[in-house]
Every structure is written in C-alpha cells, then in structure tokens.
Short mmCIF file of C-alpha atoms and ligand atoms in Angstrom, two decimals:
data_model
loop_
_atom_site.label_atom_id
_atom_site.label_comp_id
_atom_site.label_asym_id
_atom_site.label_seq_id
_atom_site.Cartn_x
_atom_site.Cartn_y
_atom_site.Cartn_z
CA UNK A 1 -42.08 77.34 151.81
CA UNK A 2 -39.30 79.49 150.73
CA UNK A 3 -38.91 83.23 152.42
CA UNK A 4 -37.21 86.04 150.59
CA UNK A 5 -35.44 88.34 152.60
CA UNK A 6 -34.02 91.72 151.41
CA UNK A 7 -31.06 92.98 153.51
CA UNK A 8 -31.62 96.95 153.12
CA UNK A 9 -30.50 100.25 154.19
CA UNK A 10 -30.58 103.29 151.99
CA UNK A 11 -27.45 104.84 153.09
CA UNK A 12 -23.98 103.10 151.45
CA UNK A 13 -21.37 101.04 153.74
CA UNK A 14 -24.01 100.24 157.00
CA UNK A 15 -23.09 96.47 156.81
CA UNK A 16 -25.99 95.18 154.28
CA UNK A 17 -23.59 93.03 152.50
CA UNK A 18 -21.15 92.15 155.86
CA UNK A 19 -24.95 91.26 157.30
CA UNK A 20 -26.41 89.21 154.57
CA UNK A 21 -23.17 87.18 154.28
CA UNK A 22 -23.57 86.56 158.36
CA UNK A 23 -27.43 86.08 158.28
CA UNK A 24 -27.31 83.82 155.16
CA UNK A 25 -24.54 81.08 156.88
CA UNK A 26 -26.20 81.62 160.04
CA UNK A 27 -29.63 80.44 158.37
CA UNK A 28 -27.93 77.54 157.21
CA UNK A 29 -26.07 76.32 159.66
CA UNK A 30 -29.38 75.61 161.11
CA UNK A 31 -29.93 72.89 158.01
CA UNK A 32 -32.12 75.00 156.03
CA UNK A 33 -31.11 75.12 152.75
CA UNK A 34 -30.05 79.10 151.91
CA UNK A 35 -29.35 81.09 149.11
CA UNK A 36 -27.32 84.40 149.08
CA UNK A 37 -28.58 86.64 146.28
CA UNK A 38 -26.11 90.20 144.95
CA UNK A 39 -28.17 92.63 143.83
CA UNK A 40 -25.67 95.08 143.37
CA UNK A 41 -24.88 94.92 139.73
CA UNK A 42 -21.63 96.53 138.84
CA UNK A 43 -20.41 96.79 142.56
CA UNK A 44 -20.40 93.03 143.41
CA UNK A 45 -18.88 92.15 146.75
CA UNK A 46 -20.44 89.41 148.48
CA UNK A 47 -18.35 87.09 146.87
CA UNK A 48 -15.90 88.62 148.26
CA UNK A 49 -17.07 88.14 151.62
CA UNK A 50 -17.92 84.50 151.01
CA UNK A 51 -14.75 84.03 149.93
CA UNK A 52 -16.07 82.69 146.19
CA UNK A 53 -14.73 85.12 143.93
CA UNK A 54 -12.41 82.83 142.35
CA UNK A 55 -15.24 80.08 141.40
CA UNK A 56 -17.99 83.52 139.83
CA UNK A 57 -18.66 81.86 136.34
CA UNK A 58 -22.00 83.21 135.72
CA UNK A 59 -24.16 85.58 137.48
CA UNK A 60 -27.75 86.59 137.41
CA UNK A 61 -27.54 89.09 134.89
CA UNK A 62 -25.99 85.80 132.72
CA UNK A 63 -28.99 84.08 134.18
CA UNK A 64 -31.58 86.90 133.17
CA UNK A 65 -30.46 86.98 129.35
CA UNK A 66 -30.46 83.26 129.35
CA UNK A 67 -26.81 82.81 128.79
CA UNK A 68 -26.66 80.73 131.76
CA UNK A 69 -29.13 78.44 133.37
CA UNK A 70 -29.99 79.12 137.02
CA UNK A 71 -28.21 75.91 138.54
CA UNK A 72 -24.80 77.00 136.62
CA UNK A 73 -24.74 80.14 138.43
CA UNK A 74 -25.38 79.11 141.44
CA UNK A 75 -21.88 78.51 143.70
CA UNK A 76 -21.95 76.05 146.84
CA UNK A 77 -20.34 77.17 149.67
CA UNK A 78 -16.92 75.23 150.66
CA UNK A 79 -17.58 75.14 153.92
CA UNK A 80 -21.65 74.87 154.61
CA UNK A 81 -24.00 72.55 152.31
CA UNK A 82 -26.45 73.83 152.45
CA UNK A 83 -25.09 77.76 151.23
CA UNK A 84 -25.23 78.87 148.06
CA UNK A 85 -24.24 82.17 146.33
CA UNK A 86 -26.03 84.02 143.25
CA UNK A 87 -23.42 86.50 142.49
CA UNK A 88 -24.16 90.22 140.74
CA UNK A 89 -22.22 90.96 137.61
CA UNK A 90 -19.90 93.69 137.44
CA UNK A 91 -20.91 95.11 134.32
CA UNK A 92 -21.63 98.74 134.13
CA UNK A 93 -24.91 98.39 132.30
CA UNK A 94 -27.78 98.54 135.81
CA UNK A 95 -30.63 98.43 133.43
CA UNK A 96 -29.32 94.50 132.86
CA UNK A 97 -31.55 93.43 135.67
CA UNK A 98 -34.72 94.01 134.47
CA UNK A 99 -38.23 93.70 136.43
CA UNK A 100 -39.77 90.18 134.44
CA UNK A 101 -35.76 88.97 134.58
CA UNK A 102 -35.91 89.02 137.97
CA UNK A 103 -39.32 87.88 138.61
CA UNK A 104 -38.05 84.48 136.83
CA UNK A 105 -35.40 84.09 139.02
CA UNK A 106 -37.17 84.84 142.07
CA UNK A 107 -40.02 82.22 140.90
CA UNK A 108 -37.13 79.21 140.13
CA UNK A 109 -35.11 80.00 143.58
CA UNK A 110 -38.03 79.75 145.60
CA UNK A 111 -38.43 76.09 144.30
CA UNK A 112 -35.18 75.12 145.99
CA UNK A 113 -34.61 77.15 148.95
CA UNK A 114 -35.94 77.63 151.97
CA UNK A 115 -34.46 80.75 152.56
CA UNK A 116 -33.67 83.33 150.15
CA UNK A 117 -31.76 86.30 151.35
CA UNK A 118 -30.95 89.51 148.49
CA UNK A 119 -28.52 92.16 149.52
CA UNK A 120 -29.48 95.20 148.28
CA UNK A 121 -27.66 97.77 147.08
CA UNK A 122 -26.99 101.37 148.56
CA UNK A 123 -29.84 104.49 147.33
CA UNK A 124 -33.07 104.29 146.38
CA UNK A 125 -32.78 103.58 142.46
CA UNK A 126 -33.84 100.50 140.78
CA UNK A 127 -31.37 98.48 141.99
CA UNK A 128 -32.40 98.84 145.19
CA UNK A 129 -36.34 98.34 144.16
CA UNK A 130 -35.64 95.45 142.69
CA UNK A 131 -34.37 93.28 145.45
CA UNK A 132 -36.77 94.78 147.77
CA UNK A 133 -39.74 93.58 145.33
CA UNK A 134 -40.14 90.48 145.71
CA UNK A 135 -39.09 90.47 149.89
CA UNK A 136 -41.46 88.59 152.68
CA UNK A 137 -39.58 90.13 155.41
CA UNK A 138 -37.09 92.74 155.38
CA UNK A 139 -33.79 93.45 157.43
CA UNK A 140 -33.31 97.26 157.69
CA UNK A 141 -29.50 97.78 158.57
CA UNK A 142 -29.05 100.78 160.14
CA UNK A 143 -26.45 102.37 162.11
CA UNK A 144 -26.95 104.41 165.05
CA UNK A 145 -26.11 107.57 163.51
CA UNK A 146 -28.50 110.48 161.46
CA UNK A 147 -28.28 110.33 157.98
CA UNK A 148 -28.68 106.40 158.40
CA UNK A 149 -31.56 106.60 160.72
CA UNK A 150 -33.20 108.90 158.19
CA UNK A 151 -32.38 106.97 154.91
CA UNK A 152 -33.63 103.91 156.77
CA UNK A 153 -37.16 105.66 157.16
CA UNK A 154 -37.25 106.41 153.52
CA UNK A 155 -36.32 102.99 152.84
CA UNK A 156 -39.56 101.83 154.97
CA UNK A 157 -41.64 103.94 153.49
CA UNK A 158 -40.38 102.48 149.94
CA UNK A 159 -41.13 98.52 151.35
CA UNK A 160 -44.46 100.12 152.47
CA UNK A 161 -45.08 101.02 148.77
CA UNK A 162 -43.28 99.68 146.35
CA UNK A 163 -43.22 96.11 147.02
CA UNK A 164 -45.09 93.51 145.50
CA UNK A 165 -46.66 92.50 148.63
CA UNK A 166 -47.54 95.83 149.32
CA UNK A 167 -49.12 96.55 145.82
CA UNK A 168 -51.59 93.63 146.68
CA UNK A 169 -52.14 95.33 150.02
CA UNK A 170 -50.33 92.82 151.85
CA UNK A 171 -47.37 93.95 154.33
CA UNK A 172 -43.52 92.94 154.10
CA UNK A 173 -42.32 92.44 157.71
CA UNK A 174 -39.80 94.59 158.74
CA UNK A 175 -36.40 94.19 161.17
CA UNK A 176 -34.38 96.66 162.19
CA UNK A 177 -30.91 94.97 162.79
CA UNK A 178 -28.85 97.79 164.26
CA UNK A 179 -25.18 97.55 163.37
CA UNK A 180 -21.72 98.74 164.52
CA UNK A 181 -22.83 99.77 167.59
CA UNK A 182 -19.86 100.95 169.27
CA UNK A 183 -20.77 100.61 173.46
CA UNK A 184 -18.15 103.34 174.57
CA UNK A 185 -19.56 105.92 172.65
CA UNK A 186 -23.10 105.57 173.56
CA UNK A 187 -22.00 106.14 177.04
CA UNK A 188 -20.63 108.43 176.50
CA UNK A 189 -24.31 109.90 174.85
CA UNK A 190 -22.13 110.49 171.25
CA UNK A 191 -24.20 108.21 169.71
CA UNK A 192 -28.22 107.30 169.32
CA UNK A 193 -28.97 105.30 171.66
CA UNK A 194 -31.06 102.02 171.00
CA UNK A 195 -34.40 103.13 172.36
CA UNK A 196 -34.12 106.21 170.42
CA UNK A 197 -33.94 104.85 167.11
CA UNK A 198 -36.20 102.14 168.36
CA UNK A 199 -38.70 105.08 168.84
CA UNK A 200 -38.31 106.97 165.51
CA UNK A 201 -38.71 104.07 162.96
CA UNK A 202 -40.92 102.20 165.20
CA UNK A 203 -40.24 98.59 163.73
CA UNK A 204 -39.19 95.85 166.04
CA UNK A 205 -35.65 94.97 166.67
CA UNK A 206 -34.09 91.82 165.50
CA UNK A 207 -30.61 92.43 166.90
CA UNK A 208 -27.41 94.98 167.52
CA UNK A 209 -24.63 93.76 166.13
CA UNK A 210 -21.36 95.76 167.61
CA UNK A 211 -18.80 97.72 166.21
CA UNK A 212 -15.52 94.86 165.99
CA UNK A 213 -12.61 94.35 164.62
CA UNK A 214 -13.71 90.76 163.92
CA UNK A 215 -15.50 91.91 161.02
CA UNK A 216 -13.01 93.33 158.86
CA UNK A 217 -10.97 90.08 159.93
CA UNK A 218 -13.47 87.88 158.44
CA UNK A 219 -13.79 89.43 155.54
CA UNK A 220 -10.07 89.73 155.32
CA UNK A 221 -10.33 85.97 155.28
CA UNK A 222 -13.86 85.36 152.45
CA UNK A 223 -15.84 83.89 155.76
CA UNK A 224 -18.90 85.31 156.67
CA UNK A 225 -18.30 86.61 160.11
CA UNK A 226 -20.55 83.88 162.12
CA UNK A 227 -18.42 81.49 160.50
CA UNK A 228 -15.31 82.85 160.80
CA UNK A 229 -15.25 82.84 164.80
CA UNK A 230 -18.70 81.83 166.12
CA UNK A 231 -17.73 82.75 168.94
CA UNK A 232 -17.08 86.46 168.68
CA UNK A 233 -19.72 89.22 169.90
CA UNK A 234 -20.58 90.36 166.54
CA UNK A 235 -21.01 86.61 165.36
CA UNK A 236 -23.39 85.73 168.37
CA UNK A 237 -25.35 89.09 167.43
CA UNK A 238 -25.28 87.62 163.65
CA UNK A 239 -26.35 84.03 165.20
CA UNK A 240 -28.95 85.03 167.18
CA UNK A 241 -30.65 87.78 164.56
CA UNK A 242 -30.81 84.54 162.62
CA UNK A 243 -32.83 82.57 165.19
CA UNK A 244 -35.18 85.67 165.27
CA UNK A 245 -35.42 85.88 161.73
CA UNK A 246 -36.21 81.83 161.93
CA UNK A 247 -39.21 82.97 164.59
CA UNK A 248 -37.61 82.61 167.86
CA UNK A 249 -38.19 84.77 170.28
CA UNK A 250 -35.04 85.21 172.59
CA UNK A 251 -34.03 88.55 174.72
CA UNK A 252 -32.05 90.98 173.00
CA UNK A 253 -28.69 92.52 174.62
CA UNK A 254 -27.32 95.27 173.71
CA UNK A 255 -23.82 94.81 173.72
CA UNK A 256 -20.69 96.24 175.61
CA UNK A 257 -23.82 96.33 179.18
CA UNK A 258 -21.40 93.95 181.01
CA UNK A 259 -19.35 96.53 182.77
CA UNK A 260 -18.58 97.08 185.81
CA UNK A 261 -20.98 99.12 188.47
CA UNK A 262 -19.45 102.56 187.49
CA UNK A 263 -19.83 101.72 184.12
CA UNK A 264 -23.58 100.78 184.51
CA UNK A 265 -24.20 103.84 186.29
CA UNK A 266 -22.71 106.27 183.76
CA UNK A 267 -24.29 104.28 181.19
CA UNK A 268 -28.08 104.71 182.61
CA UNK A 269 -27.38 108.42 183.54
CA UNK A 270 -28.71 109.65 179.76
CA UNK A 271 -31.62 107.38 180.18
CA UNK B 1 -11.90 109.83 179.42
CA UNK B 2 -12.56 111.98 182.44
CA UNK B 3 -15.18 111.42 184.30
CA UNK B 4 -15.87 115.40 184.30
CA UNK B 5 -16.65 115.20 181.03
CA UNK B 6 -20.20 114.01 181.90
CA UNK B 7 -20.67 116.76 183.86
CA UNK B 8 -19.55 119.52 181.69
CA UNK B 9 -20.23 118.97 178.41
CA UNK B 10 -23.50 117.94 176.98
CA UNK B 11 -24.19 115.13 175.09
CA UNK B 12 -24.11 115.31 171.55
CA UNK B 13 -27.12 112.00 171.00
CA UNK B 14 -30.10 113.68 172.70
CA UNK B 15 -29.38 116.78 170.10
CA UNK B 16 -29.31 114.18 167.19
CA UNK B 17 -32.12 112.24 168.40
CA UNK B 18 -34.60 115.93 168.48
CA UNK B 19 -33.11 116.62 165.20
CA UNK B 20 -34.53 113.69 163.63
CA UNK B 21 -37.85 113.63 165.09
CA UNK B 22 -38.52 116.97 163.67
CA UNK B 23 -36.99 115.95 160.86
CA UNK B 24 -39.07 113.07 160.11
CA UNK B 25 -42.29 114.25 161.08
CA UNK B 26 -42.09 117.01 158.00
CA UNK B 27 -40.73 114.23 155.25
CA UNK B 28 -43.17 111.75 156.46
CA UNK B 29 -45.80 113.77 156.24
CA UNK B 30 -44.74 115.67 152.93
CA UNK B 31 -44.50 112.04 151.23
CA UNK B 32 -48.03 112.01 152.23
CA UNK B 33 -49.41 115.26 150.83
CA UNK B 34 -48.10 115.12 147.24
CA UNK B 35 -50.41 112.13 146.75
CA UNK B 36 -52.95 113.80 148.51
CA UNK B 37 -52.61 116.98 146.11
CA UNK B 38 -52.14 114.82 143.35
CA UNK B 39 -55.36 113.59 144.57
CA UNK B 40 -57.40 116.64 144.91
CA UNK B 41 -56.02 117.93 141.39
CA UNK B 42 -57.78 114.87 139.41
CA UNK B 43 -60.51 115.57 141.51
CA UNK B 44 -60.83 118.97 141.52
CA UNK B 45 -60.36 118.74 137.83
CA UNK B 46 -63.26 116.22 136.80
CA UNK B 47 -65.71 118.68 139.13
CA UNK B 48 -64.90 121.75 136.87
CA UNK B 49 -65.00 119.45 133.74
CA UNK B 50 -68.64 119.30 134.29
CA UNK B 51 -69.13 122.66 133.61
CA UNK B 52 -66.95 124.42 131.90
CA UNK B 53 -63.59 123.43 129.73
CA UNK B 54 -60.15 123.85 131.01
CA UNK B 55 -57.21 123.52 130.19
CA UNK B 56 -54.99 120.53 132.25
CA UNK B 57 -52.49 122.69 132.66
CA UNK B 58 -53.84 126.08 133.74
CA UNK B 59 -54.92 124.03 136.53
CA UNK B 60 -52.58 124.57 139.56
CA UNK B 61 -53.01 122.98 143.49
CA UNK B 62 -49.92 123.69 145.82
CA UNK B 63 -49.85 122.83 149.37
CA UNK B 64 -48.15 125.10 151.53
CA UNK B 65 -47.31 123.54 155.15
CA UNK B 66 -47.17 126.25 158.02
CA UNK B 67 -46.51 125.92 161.33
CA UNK B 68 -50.36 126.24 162.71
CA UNK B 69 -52.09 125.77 159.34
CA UNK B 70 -51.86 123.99 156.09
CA UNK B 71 -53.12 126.08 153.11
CA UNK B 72 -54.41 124.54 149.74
CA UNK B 73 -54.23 127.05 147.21
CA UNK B 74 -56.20 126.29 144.08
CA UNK B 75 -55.61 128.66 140.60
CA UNK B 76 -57.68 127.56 137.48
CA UNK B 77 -56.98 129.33 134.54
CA UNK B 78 -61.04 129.73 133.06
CA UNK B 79 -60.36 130.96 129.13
CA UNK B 80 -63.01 133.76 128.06
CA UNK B 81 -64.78 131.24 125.03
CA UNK B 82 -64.78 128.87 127.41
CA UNK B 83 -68.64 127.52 127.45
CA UNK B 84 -69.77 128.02 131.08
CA UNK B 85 -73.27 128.65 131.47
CA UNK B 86 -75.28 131.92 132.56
CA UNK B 87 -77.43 131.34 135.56
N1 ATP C 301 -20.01 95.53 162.88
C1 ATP C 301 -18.98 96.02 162.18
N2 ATP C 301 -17.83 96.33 162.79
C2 ATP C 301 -16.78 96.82 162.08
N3 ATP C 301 -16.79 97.02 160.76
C3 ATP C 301 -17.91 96.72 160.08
C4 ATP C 301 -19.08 96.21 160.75
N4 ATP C 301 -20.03 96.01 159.81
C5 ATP C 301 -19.50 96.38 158.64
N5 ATP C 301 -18.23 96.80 158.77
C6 ATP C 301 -17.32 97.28 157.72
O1 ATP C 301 -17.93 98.36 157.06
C7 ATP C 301 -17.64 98.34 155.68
C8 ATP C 301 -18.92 98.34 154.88
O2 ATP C 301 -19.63 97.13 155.13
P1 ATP C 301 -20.52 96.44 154.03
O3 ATP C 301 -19.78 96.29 152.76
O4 ATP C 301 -21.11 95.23 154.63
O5 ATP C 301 -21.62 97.58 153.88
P2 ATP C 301 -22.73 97.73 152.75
O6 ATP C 301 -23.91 98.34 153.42
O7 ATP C 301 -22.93 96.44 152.06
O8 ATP C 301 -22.05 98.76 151.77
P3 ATP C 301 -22.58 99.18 150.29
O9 ATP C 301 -23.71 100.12 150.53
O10 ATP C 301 -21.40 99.85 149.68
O11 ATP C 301 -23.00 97.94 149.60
C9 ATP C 301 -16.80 97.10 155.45
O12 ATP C 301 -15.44 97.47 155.42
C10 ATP C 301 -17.09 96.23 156.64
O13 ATP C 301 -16.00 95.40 156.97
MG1 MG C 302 -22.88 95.98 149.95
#
C-alpha cells in the first residue's frame, strides 16, 4: 500500500528539498519502489538535486491539464531503479495546480509506488496545502533556530487541520527531522538544543541531520546526499531517518557527542 | 574559543528557548479562540433571532486575552422597530 509523505517546514531554505531528495533514494535503496514529487511550482529544484534537469520533459502541471500522461512525466533515476522524479513546472502561474488536478495524480501514483514523498514548498499558501493534503505521514524539517521552530508549529497546526485525513477526523503522523544541526554551537548553548525543540512541538523525532559541507557537495554534483557518499554523517542521518520512516525503531544520536571528555562535560553543563 | 567564555557570558539558547514557549502558548491558543468566537457569534446570534430581529452585522463578539482573565465582550445593535415583545 502506497504512503504519501509531505516533506514540510514553513520557513524557506531548512533543507525540505536537500531532505526529500535524501529520504526519497534512501527509501529506495531499500527496494521499494519511490517516487519524488515537486510541489513547488515556479521554483523547481529537486531536479536539480537529482541531477535530472536535463531529461524534465513534462511536469505535473503538464500532467494536470492533460498535456502529458502521468508515465511521460515521470523520470527514472540513472543511478537507483527503483527512483523516480515528478518534477514542478517553472511557470509563474501557482493557481496551475489545482485541488481535483492533484487529487488525480495523487490517486494514479499511489497505484505504482510504494512510497510517495512531495516536497513542499516554503509559506503557508496553497502550494504548500496542496502537497500537505493528501500526506499519511509528514516530515517537519526544522532547524534549530526561532523563526523555524515557530513556523514549524504553524505548519502542525495546518496538517492538524487542513489535511484530508484530518477533515475525516483521522490524524497525519508527524516527524520532526531536525536539520543542520551544527554540534559546536550547541555547546556552546548558541543554538536550541534538541530536547528543547523536542519539548515545544512535542512530535517525535525521526532524526538530526548535521550541519556539512557534504551537502552542498552533493548537490554540487545532482546526487541526493545519501547517495552521493553513504558514508558521510549527514548521509547516515538521511539513511537512518529513512529506516524510521520505514517503521524501524533504532536509537537516535545526535551528532558531533563523540568528543572527547572535556568536550562531553562542557557539552552537558547547559543541560 | 576560550574556555572562559562559559563562565562569563550567558548563553544565548536558554533565552531563545523561553522566548518561544511564551511565544507559542499565545498563538496556539489565539488559533483556538477565533473559532471559538466565531462559534459563540452563530450561536449567540440564532438565540437573539428567536426574539427579536437583528441585523448580522450590528452583531459584534471580540475576545480580549489578559493576563489573569479572558473577557468576551458582546455588542448587539437592537433597532427601535425592531419587534421584541413586552413582558
Ligand atoms: N545539513 C545541511 N548542511 C549544510 N547545508 C545544507 C544542509 N541542508 C541544506 N543545506 C543547504 O541549504 C540550502 C537550502 O536547502 P534546500 O533547498 O534543501 O531547502 P528548502 O527548504 O527546500 O528551501 P526552499 O524553502 O527554498 O524550497 C541549500 O543550499 C542546501 O545545500
Ligand atoms: Mg525546496
């Protein structure tokens, strides 16, 4: 049965698309069979970070008008089988994705994927309702910082309200996934620490994903970052948020904690 | 960095991390009470329809959130014709 997953944040430039590139080839590098879905009509860029913008033909605005089919728009990733990409258009017009336009899509993708995984775009407008509608679960990316924290608690209080699920009293399952978490600086007590945003939004964590230089490197290269170098901390945070996501339960670390004694003790003082 | 600098100069997160509590606890609560009013207006309006006509609009509810107290403040507009009863 397919699950749709909406990558969300409120607040611009958190890592939504960065994460839902990583999630997404993470998901199926485990064999299940994943789509990547751009919601963010008019500011496209996770085909940039899959590395497919040369091979965008149609997209799902193309799909929603019926100038395309669903299959034509749909790009398989070089490397993984079992990837795909939906990519957004870049035209200017945001009322192109329309409510019923998307429902369709939704409906047809769920017939072939197991996964389904929509990154939002930035703000609360309809762009933004839209690929949260039709979400099972959602990812929250936040960043430990205050006007994310707080956009990330309006964005909650949107999946507890305007959802589908939600309109027929159901509830979409919520993640935070805390991102470029930057160790150093949270010793220093600069920066929220875990437990405290833990605390204020109250939803349970699915991973921390640290603040590297990887990143930027991946996308440099059109990889998503887990398979650029699966073997770099904010790939392993990627990789594991994925297992999570898939229902395993394995401890979370927070990442940077293997310092030295003088480290760990300056690091538990703000405790 | 120096190690002094844990000692003499406070953190900036624990500020941050108040900040948003207080924060929070007003807009979550505010997102709240404008259904609630919203609520209590249709209501309030259908009880006074009963007896006497009003107008939709002369009918005002605000919410006003103090610090100890919340205060509903209710202002209908009753026009002189309108056709409420004697006792
Ligand atoms: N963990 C990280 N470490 C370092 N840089 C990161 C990390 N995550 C994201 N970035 C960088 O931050 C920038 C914004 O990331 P991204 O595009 O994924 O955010 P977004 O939430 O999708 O933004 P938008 O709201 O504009 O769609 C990018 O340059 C990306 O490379
Ligand atoms: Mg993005």
């Amino acid at each position: 049965m397919a699950k749709v997953v909406v990558v969300t944040s409120g607040k611009g430039g958190v890592g939504k698309t960065t994460s839902t590139a990583a999630l997404g080839a993470a998901l199926a590098q485990r064999n299940e069979k994943t789509v990547v879905v751009d919601f963010d009509v008019g500011l496209r860029n996770l085909d940039l970070v899959m590395g497919a913008e040369r091979r965008v033909v149609y997209d799902i605005v193309n799909v929603i008008q019926g100038d395309a089919k669903l299959p034509q728009a749909l790009i398989r990733d070089k490397r993984l089988e079992t990837l795909f990409l939906l990519p957004a258009s870049q035209t200017r017009d945001k009322d192109a994705l329309t409510p019923e336009g998307v429902e369709r899509v939704m409906d047809e993708l769920k017939k072939h994927f197991d996964w389904i995984i929509c990154d939002s775009p930035a703000g609360i407008e309809r762009g933004a309702t839209l690929a949260m509608r039709h979400a099972d679960v959602a990812v929250i990316v936040t960043n430990p910082e205050v006007s994310s924290v707080r956009d990330s608690d309006r964005i909650i209080g949107l999946l507890d309200s305007k959802t589908e699920r939600a309109e027929r009293g159901d509830r979409v399952e919520k993640h935070l996934l805390l991102t470029r978490y930057d160790a150093a600086r949270a010793e220093r007590g600069d920066m929220l620490k875990v437990d405290d945003v833990l605390e204020i939004l109250s939803i349970p964590l699915i991973g921390i994903v640290p603040e590297s230089a990887e990143v930027l490197k991946a996308s440099n290269l059109g990889a998503p970052v887990t398979l650029a170098d699966s073997r770099s901390a904010p790939a392993i945070a990627y990789l594991d948020a994925a297992r999570r996501l898939a229902g395993e339960t394995l401890p979370i670390t927070i990442p940077g904690e293997k310092r030295g004694l003088f480290g760990k003790i300056f690091g538990r003082r703000a405790a | 960095m120096s190690i002094f600098r844990f000692f003499s100069k406070q953190s900036s997160a624990p500020t941050a991390r108040e900040r948003l509590q207080v924060l929070l606890a007003h807009e979550r609560a505010s997102v709240g009470q404008s259904d609630l009013v919203a609520i209590l207006r249709e209501e309030i309006l259908a009880v006074i329809a009963k007896h006497v006509q009003v107008d939709r609009e002369k009918v005002s509810v605000k919410m006003d959130r103090g610090e100890h107290v919340t205060t509903l403040e209710v202002d209908i507009e009753i026009p002189m014709k309108a056709g409420v009863r004697a006792a």
